[in-house]
Coordinates of C-alpha atoms in Angstrom, one line a residue:
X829 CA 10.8 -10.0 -60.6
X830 CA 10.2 -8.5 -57.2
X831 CA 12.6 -6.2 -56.3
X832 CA 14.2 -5.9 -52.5
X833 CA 17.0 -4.0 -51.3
X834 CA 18.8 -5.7 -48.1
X835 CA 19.8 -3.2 -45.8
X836 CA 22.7 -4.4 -43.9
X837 CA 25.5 -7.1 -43.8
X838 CA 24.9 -9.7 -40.9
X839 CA 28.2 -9.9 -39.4
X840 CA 28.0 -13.6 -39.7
X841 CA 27.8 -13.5 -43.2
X842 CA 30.4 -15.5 -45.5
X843 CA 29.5 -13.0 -48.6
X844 CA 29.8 -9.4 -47.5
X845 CA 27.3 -7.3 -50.1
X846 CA 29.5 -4.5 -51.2
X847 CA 28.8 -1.0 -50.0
X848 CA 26.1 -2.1 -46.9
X849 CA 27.2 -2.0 -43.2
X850 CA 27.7 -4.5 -40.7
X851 CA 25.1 -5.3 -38.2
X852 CA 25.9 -7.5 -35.1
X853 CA 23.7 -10.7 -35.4
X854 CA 24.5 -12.6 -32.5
X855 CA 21.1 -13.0 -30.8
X856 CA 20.0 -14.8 -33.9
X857 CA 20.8 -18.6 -33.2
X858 CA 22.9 -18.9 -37.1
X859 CA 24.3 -22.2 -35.5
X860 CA 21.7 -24.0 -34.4
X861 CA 20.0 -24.5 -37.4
X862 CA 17.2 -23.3 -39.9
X863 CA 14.5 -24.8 -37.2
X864 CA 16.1 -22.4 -34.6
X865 CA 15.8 -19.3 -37.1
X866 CA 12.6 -20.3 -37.6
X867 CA 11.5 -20.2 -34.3
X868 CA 12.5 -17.0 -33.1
X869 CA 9.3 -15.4 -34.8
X870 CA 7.3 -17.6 -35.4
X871 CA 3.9 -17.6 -33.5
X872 CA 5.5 -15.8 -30.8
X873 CA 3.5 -12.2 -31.4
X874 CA 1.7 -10.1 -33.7
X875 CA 4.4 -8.5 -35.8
X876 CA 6.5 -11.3 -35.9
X877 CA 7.0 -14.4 -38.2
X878 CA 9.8 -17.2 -38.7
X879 CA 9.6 -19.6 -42.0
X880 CA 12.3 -21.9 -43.4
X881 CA 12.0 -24.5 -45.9
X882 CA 15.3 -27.1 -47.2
X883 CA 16.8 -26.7 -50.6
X884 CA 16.3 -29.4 -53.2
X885 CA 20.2 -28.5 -54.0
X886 CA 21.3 -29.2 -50.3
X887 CA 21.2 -26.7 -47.3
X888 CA 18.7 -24.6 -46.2
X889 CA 16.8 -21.0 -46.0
X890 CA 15.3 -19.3 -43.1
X891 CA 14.1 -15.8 -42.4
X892 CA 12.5 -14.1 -38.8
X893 CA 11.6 -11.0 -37.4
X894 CA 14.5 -10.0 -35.4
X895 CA 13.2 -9.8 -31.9
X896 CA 14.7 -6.4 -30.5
X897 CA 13.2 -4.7 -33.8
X898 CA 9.8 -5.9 -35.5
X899 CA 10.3 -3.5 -38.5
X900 CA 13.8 -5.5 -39.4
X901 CA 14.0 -8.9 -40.3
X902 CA 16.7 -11.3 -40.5
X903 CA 17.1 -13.7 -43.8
X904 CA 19.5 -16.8 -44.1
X905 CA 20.2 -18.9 -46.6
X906 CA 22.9 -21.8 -46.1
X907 CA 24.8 -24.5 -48.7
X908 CA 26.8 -26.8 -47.8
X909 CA 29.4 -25.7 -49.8
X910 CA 29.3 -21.9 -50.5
X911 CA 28.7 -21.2 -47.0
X912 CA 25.8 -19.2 -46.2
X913 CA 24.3 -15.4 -46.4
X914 CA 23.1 -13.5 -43.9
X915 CA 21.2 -9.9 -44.3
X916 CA 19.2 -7.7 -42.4
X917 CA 16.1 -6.7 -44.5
X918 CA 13.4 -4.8 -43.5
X919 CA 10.8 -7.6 -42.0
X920 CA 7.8 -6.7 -45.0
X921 CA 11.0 -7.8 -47.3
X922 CA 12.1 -11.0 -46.1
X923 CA 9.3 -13.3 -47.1
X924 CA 10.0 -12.0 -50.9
X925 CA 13.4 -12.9 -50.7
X926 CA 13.1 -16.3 -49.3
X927 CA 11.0 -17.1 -52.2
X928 CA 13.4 -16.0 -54.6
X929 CA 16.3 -17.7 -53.1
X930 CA 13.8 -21.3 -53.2
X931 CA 15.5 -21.7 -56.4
X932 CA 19.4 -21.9 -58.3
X933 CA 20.0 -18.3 -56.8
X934 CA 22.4 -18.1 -54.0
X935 CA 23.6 -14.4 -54.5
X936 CA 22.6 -11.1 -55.8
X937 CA 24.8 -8.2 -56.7
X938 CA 25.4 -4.9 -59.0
X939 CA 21.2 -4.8 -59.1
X940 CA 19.7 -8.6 -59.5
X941 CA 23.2 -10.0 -61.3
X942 CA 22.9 -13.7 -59.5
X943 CA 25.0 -16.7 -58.7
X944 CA 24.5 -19.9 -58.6
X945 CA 27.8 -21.2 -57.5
X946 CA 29.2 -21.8 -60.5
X947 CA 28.7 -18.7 -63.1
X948 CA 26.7 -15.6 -62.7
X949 CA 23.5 -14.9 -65.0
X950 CA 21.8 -11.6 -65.4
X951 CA 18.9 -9.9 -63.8
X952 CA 16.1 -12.1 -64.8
X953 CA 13.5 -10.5 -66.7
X954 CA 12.5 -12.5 -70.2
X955 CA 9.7 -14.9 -68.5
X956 CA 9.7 -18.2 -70.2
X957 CA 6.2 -20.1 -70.3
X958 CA 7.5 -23.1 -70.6
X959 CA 9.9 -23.8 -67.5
X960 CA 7.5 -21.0 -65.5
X961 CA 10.9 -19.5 -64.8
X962 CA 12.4 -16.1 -66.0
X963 CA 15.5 -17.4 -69.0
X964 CA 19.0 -17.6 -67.6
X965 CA 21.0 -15.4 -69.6
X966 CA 24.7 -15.7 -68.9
X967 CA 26.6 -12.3 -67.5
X968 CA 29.3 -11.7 -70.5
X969 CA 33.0 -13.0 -69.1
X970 CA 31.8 -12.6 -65.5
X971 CA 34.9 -13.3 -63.1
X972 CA 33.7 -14.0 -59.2
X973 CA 35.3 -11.3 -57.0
X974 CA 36.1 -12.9 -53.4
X975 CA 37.1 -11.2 -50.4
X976 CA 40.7 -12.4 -50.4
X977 CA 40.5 -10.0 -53.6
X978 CA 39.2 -6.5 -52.0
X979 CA 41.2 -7.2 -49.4
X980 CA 44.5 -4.8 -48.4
X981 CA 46.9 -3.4 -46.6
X982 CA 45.5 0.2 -46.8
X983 CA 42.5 -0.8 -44.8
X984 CA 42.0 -0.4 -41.2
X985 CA 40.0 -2.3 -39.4
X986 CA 39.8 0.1 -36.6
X987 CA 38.2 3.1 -38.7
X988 CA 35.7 1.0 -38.9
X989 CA 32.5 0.0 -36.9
X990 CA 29.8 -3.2 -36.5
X991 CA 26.2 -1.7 -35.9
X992 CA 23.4 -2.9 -33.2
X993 CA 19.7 -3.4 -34.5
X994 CA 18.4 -1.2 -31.6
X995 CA 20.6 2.3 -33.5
X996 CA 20.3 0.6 -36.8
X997 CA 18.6 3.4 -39.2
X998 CA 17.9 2.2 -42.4
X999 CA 18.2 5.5 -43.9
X1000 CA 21.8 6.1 -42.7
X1001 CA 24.1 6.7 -45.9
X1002 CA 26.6 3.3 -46.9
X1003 CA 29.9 3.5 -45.1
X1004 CA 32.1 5.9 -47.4
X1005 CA 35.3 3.8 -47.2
X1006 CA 33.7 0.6 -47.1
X1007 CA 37.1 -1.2 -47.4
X1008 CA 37.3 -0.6 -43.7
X1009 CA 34.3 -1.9 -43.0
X1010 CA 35.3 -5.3 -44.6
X1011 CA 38.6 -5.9 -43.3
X1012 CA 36.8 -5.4 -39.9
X1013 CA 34.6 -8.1 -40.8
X1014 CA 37.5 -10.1 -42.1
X1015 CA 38.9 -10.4 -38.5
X1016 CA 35.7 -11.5 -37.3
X1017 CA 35.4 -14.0 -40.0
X1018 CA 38.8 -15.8 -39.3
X1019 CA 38.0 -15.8 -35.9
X1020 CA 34.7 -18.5 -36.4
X1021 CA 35.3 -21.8 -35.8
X1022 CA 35.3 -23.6 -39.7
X1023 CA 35.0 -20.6 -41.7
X1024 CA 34.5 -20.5 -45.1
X1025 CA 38.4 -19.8 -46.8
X1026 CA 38.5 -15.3 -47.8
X1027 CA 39.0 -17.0 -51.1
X1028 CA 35.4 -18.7 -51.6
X1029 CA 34.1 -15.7 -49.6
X1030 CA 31.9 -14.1 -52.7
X1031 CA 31.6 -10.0 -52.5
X1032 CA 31.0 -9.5 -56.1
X1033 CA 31.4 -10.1 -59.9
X1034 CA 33.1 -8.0 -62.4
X1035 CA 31.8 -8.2 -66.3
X1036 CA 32.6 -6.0 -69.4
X1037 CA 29.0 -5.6 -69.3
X1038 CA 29.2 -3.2 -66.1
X1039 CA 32.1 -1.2 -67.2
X1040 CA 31.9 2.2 -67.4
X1041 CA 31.1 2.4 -71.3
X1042 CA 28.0 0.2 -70.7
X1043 CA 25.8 1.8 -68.3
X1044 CA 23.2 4.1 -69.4
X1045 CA 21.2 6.8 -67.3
X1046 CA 17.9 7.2 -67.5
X1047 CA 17.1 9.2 -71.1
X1048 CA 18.9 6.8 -72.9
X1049 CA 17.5 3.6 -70.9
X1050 CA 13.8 5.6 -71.8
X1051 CA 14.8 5.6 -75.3
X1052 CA 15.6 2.0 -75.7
X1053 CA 12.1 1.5 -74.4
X1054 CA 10.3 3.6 -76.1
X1055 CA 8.9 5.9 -73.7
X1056 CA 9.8 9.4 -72.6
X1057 CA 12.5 9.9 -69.5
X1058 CA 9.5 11.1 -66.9
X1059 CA 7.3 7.8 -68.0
X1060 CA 10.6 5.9 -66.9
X1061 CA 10.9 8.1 -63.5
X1062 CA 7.4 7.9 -62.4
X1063 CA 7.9 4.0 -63.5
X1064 CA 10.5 4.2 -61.1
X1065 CA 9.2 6.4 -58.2
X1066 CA 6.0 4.2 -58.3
X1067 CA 8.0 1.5 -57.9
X1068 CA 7.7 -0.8 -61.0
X1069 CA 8.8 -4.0 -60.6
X1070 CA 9.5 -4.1 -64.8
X1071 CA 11.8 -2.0 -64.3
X1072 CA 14.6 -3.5 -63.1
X1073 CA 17.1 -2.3 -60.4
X1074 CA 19.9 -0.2 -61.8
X1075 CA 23.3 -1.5 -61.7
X1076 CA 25.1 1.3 -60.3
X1077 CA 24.8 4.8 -59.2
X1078 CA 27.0 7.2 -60.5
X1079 CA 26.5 11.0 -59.1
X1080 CA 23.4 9.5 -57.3
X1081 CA 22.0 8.9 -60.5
X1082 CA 20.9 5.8 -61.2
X1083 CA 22.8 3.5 -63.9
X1084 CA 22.0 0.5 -66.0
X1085 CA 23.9 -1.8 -67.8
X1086 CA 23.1 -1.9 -71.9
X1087 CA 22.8 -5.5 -71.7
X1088 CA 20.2 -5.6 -68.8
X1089 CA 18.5 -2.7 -70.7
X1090 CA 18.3 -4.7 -73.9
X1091 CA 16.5 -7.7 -71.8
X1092 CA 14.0 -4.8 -70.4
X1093 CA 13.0 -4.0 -74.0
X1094 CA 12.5 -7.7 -74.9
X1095 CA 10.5 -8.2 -71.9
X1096 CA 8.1 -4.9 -72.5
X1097 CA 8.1 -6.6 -76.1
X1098 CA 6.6 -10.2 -75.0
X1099 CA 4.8 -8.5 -72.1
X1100 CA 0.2 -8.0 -72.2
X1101 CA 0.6 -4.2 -72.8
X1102 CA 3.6 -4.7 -75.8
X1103 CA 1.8 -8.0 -77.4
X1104 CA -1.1 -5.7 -77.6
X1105 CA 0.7 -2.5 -79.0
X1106 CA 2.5 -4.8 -81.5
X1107 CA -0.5 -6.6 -82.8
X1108 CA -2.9 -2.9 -82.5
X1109 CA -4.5 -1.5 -85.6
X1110 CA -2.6 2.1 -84.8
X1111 CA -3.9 4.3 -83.3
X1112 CA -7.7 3.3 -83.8
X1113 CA -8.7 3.9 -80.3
X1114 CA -6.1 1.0 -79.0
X1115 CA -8.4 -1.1 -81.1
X1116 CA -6.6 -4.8 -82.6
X1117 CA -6.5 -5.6 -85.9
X1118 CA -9.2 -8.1 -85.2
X1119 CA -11.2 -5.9 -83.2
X1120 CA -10.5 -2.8 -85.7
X1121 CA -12.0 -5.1 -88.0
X1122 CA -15.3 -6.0 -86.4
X1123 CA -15.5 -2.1 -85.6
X1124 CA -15.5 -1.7 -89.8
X1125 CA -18.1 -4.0 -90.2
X1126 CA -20.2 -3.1 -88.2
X1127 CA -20.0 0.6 -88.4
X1128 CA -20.9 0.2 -91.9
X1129 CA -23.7 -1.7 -91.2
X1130 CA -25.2 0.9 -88.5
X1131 CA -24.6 3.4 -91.5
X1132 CA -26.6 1.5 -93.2
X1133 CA -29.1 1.4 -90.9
X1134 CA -29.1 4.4 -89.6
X1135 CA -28.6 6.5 -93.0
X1136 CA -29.8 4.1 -96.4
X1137 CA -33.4 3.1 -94.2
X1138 CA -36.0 6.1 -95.4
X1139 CA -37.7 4.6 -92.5
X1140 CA -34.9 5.4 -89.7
X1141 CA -33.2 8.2 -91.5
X1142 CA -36.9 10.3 -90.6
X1143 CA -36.5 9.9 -87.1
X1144 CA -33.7 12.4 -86.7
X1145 CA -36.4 15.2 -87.5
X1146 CA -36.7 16.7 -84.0
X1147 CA -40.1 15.8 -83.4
X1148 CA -39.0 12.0 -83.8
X1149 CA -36.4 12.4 -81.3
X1150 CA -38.3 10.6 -78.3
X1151 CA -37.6 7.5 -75.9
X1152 CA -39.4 5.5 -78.2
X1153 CA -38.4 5.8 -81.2
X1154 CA -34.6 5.4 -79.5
X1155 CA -35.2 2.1 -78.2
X1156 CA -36.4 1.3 -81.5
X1157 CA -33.6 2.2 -83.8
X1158 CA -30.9 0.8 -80.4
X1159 CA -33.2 -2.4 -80.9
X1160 CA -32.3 -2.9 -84.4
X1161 CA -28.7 -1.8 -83.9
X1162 CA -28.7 -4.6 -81.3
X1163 CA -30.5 -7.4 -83.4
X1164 CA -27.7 -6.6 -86.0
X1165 CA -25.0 -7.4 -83.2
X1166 CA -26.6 -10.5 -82.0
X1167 CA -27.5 -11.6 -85.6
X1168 CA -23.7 -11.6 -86.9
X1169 CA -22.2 -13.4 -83.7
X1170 CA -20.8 -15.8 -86.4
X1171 CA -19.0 -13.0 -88.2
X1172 CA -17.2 -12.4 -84.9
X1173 CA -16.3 -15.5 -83.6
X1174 CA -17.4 -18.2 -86.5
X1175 CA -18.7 -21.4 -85.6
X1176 CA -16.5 -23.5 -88.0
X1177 CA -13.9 -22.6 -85.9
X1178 CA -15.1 -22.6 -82.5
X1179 CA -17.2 -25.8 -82.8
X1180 CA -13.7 -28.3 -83.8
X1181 CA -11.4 -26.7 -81.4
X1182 CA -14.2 -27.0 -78.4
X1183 CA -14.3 -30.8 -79.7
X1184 CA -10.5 -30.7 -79.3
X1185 CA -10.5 -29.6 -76.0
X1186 CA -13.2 -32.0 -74.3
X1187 CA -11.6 -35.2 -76.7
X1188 CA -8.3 -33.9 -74.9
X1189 CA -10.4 -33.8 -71.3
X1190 CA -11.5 -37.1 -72.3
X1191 CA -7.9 -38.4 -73.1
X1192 CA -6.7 -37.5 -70.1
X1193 CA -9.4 -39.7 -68.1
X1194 CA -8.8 -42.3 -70.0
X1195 CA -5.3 -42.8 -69.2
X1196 CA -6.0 -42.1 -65.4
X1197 CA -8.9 -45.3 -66.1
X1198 CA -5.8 -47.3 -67.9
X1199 CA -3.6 -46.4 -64.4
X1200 CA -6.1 -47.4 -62.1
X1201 CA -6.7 -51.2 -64.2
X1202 CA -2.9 -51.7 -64.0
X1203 CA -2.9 -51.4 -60.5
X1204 CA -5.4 -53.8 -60.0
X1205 CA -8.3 -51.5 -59.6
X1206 CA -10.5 -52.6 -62.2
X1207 CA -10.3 -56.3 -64.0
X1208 CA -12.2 -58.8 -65.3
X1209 CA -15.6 -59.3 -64.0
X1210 CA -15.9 -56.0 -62.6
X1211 CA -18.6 -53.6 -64.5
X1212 CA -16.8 -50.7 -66.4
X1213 CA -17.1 -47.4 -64.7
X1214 CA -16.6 -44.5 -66.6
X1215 CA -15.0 -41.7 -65.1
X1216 CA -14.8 -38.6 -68.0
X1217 CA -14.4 -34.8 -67.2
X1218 CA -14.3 -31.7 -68.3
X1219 CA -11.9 -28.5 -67.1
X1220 CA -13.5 -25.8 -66.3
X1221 CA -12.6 -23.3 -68.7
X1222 CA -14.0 -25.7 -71.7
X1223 CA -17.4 -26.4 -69.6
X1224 CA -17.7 -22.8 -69.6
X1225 CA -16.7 -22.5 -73.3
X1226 CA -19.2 -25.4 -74.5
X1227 CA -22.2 -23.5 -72.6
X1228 CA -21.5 -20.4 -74.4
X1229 CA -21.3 -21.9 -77.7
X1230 CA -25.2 -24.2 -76.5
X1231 CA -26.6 -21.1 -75.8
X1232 CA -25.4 -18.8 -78.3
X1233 CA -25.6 -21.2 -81.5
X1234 CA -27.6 -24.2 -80.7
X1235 CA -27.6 -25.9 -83.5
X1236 CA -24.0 -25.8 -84.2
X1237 CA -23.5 -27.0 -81.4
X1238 CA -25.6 -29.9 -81.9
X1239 CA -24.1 -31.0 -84.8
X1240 CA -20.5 -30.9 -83.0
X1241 CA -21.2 -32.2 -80.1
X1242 CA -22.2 -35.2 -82.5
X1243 CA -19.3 -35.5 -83.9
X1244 CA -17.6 -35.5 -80.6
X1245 CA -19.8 -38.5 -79.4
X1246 CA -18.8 -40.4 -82.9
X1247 CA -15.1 -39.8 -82.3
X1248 CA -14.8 -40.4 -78.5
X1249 CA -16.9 -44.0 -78.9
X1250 CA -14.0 -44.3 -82.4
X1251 CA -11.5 -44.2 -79.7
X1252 CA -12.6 -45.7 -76.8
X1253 CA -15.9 -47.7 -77.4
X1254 CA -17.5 -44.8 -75.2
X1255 CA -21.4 -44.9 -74.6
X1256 CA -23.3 -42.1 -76.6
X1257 CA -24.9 -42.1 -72.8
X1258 CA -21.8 -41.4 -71.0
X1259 CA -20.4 -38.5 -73.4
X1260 CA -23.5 -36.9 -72.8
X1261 CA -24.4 -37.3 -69.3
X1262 CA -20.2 -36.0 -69.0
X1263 CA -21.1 -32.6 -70.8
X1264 CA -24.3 -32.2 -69.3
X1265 CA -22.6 -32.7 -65.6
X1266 CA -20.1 -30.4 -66.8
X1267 CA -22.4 -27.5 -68.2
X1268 CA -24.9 -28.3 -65.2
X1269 CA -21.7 -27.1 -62.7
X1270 CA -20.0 -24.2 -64.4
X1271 CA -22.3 -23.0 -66.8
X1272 CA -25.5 -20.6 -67.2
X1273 CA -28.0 -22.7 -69.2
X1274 CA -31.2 -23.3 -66.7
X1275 CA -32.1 -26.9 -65.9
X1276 CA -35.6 -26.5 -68.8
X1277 CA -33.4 -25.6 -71.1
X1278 CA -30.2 -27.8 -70.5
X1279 CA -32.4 -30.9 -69.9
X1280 CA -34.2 -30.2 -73.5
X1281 CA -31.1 -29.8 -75.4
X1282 CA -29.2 -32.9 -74.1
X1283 CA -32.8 -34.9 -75.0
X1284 CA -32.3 -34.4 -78.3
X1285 CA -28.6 -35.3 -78.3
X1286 CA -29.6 -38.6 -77.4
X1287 CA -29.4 -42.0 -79.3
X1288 CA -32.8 -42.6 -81.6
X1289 CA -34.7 -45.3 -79.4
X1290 CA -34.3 -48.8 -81.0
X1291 CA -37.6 -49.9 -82.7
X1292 CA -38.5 -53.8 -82.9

């Protein structure tokens, strides 16, 4: 998940971030409405841009350049219930967090913790392919912290300050008693006509799982992952969006909870470089077991070659050592190769699932076909037009397998005629004329050669 860090509280806010300062937002036009938002950067100049978009869940989202300061940027997101957050990003940062908010995620806190007005879920990390969504994992015993809660009497509003955008410096230090700070804000709160209650004000959440006992620094959060402490810190220093944001920072050192830790690992686990670890041969040159395997075979065969043949062996004298008789033995090394293509990808495998795919393509177009008569589109009297396809990916995949084994793919691509006119009555005629469309736009067989193969795909001619 992409990572952001806002860099101040909007004073307008109705859920203070813990630990950043307040910043006075008043030229932003919060009342008026996302359009307003919207508008104050938008298409006004270069350097500046406005967006918002509704929430399917009610409310709204917004972010702008600020206008006094093109490097800071001002994101919004509003509910109809919880209120609404304000924050002062940096303007490179705001387009990334609208995109995250676009979903069940109102709040972030303690380093990607978020709330969706109800219960709060951990960073998300563990991708799930079937929503297209990271999982929500539930924060242990999480208990909202409010305002009305940090809130009392030992802070003083006067110690305390609300910064300008124009003096804003992003790399000023958090306020050290930042209890100040929020009482300050407190008073400004109240003061707004319908503002949200101090109790429903959200600054935090507290969870056994960010106690003390279960944060870990970064040699033991590098040991959980399996990878030295400097792999972690360059990780970090490079910043690595896997890594997720710590949860705390203890001695300015950064700190993670176990539990967020133990989703890192899981998602390293399911992620391209650990599937491939997981499912690697050792350490045969970062070789899989499948690939380790064609390796094998076919190092034994150029052994064999190269060793057992009297006739190649001789050309390592010295005086054989010449272009020629190179190209001759790399020749025969490559006519091996392209001879055992069915040894690395076999054919009675390849040749039913590409049939698979195309009777799925096929499927698909038939259902549209189905659509299209219930609406009144087609009927009786009218000619049947057939209107089969083939993705992409499969066209591709059904070219490769024409030009690299011809003959199996003959045979298949037989089979697939029998079972698509089995299921549908289609023409031998139209399954063909569909695959050589298909192969014609996304594949590399020339027109001689694809017009010659599909010939003799075609029906026998009916004799008298």
């Amino acid at each position: 998940m992409t990572h952001f860090r806002p860099l101040a509280n909007g004073l307008s806010t109705d859920h203070p971030v813990p630990g950043l300062p307040f910043v006075d937002d008043s030229h932003i036009p919060l009342d008026k409405g996302p359009e307003a938002i919207e508008a104050v950067g938008r298409n006004k100049v270069d350097g500046m841009w406005g967006r918002y978009d509704p929430d399917h869940r009610g409310g709204w989202l917004a972010f702008t350049t600020d206008p006094l300061d093109h490097s800071l940027g001002w994101s919004v997101r509003y509910h109809p219930e919880h209120g609404r957050s304000v924050l002062l990003m940096r303007d490179s940062d705001t387009s990334s967090l609208h995109s995250t908010w676009g979903s069940e995620r109102l709040l972030f806190r303690a380093g990607g913790y978020w709330w969706d007005g109800g219960t709060w879920y951990r960073p998300g990390q563990v991708w799930d392919p079937v929503k297209q969504d990271y999982e929500k994992r539930k924060a242990r015993a999480a208990v909202t912290v409010s305002a009305a809660d940090m809130l009392d009497g030992r802070a003083d509003a006067a110690k305390a300050y609300v910064g300008k955008v124009l003096t804003f410096d992003a790399e000023t230090p958090a306020p050290e008693n930042w209890g100040h700070h929020l009482a300050l804000w407190a008073a400004h709160h109240q003061e707004r006509d319908g503002a949200l209650p101090l109790e429903k004000c959200v600054v935090d959440v507290a969870t056994p799982e960010l106690s003390g006992a279960q944060l870990l620094g970064v040699p033991e959060m590098a040991e959980l992952g399996g990878i030295t402490a400097s792999t972690l810190r360059a990780y970090i220093s490079r910043g690595n969006s896997e890594v997720p944001q710590p949860q705390a920072s203890v001695g300015g050192r950064d700190q993670w909870a176990r539990a967020v830790a133990d989703d890192w690992v899981e998602a390293r686990q399911r992620s391209y470089e650990g599937v491939r670890a997981t499912m690697s041969a050792g350490d045969r040159d970062q070789l899989s077991k499948g690939a380790a395997e064609v390796h094998d075979r076919f190092a034994a065969d150029f052994h064999q070659t190269l060793w057992d043949r009297p006739d190649v062996r001789k050309r390592w004298i010295l005086r054989a050592r010449n272009e020629n008789s190179v190209r001759e033995v790399s020749d025969t090394l490559a006519w091996t190769v392209a001879a055992s293509l069915d040894r690395i990808l076999p054919t009675h495998l390849l040749g039913p699932t590409i049939m698979d795919a195309v009777l799925h393509s096929f499927a698909d177009a038939v259902d549209m076909d189905r659509d299209s008569a219930a609406q009144g589109q087609a009927g009786p009297g009218k000619e049947k037009v057939w209107m089969l396809y083939v993705s992409r990916p499969v066209a591709e995949m059904l070219d490769w397998f024409i030009r690299h084994h011809p003959e199996s793919a003959h045979h298949y691509i037989g089979e697939l005629m029998h079972e698509a006119h089995r299921r549908w009555e289609t023409p031998a005629e139209e399954t063909i004329r569909t695959l050589r469309t298909a192969v014609s736009m996304d594949g590399k067989m020339s027109d001689d050669d694809r017009k010659t193969f599909f010939a003799l795909l075609a029906p026998p001619a009916k004799t008298a």
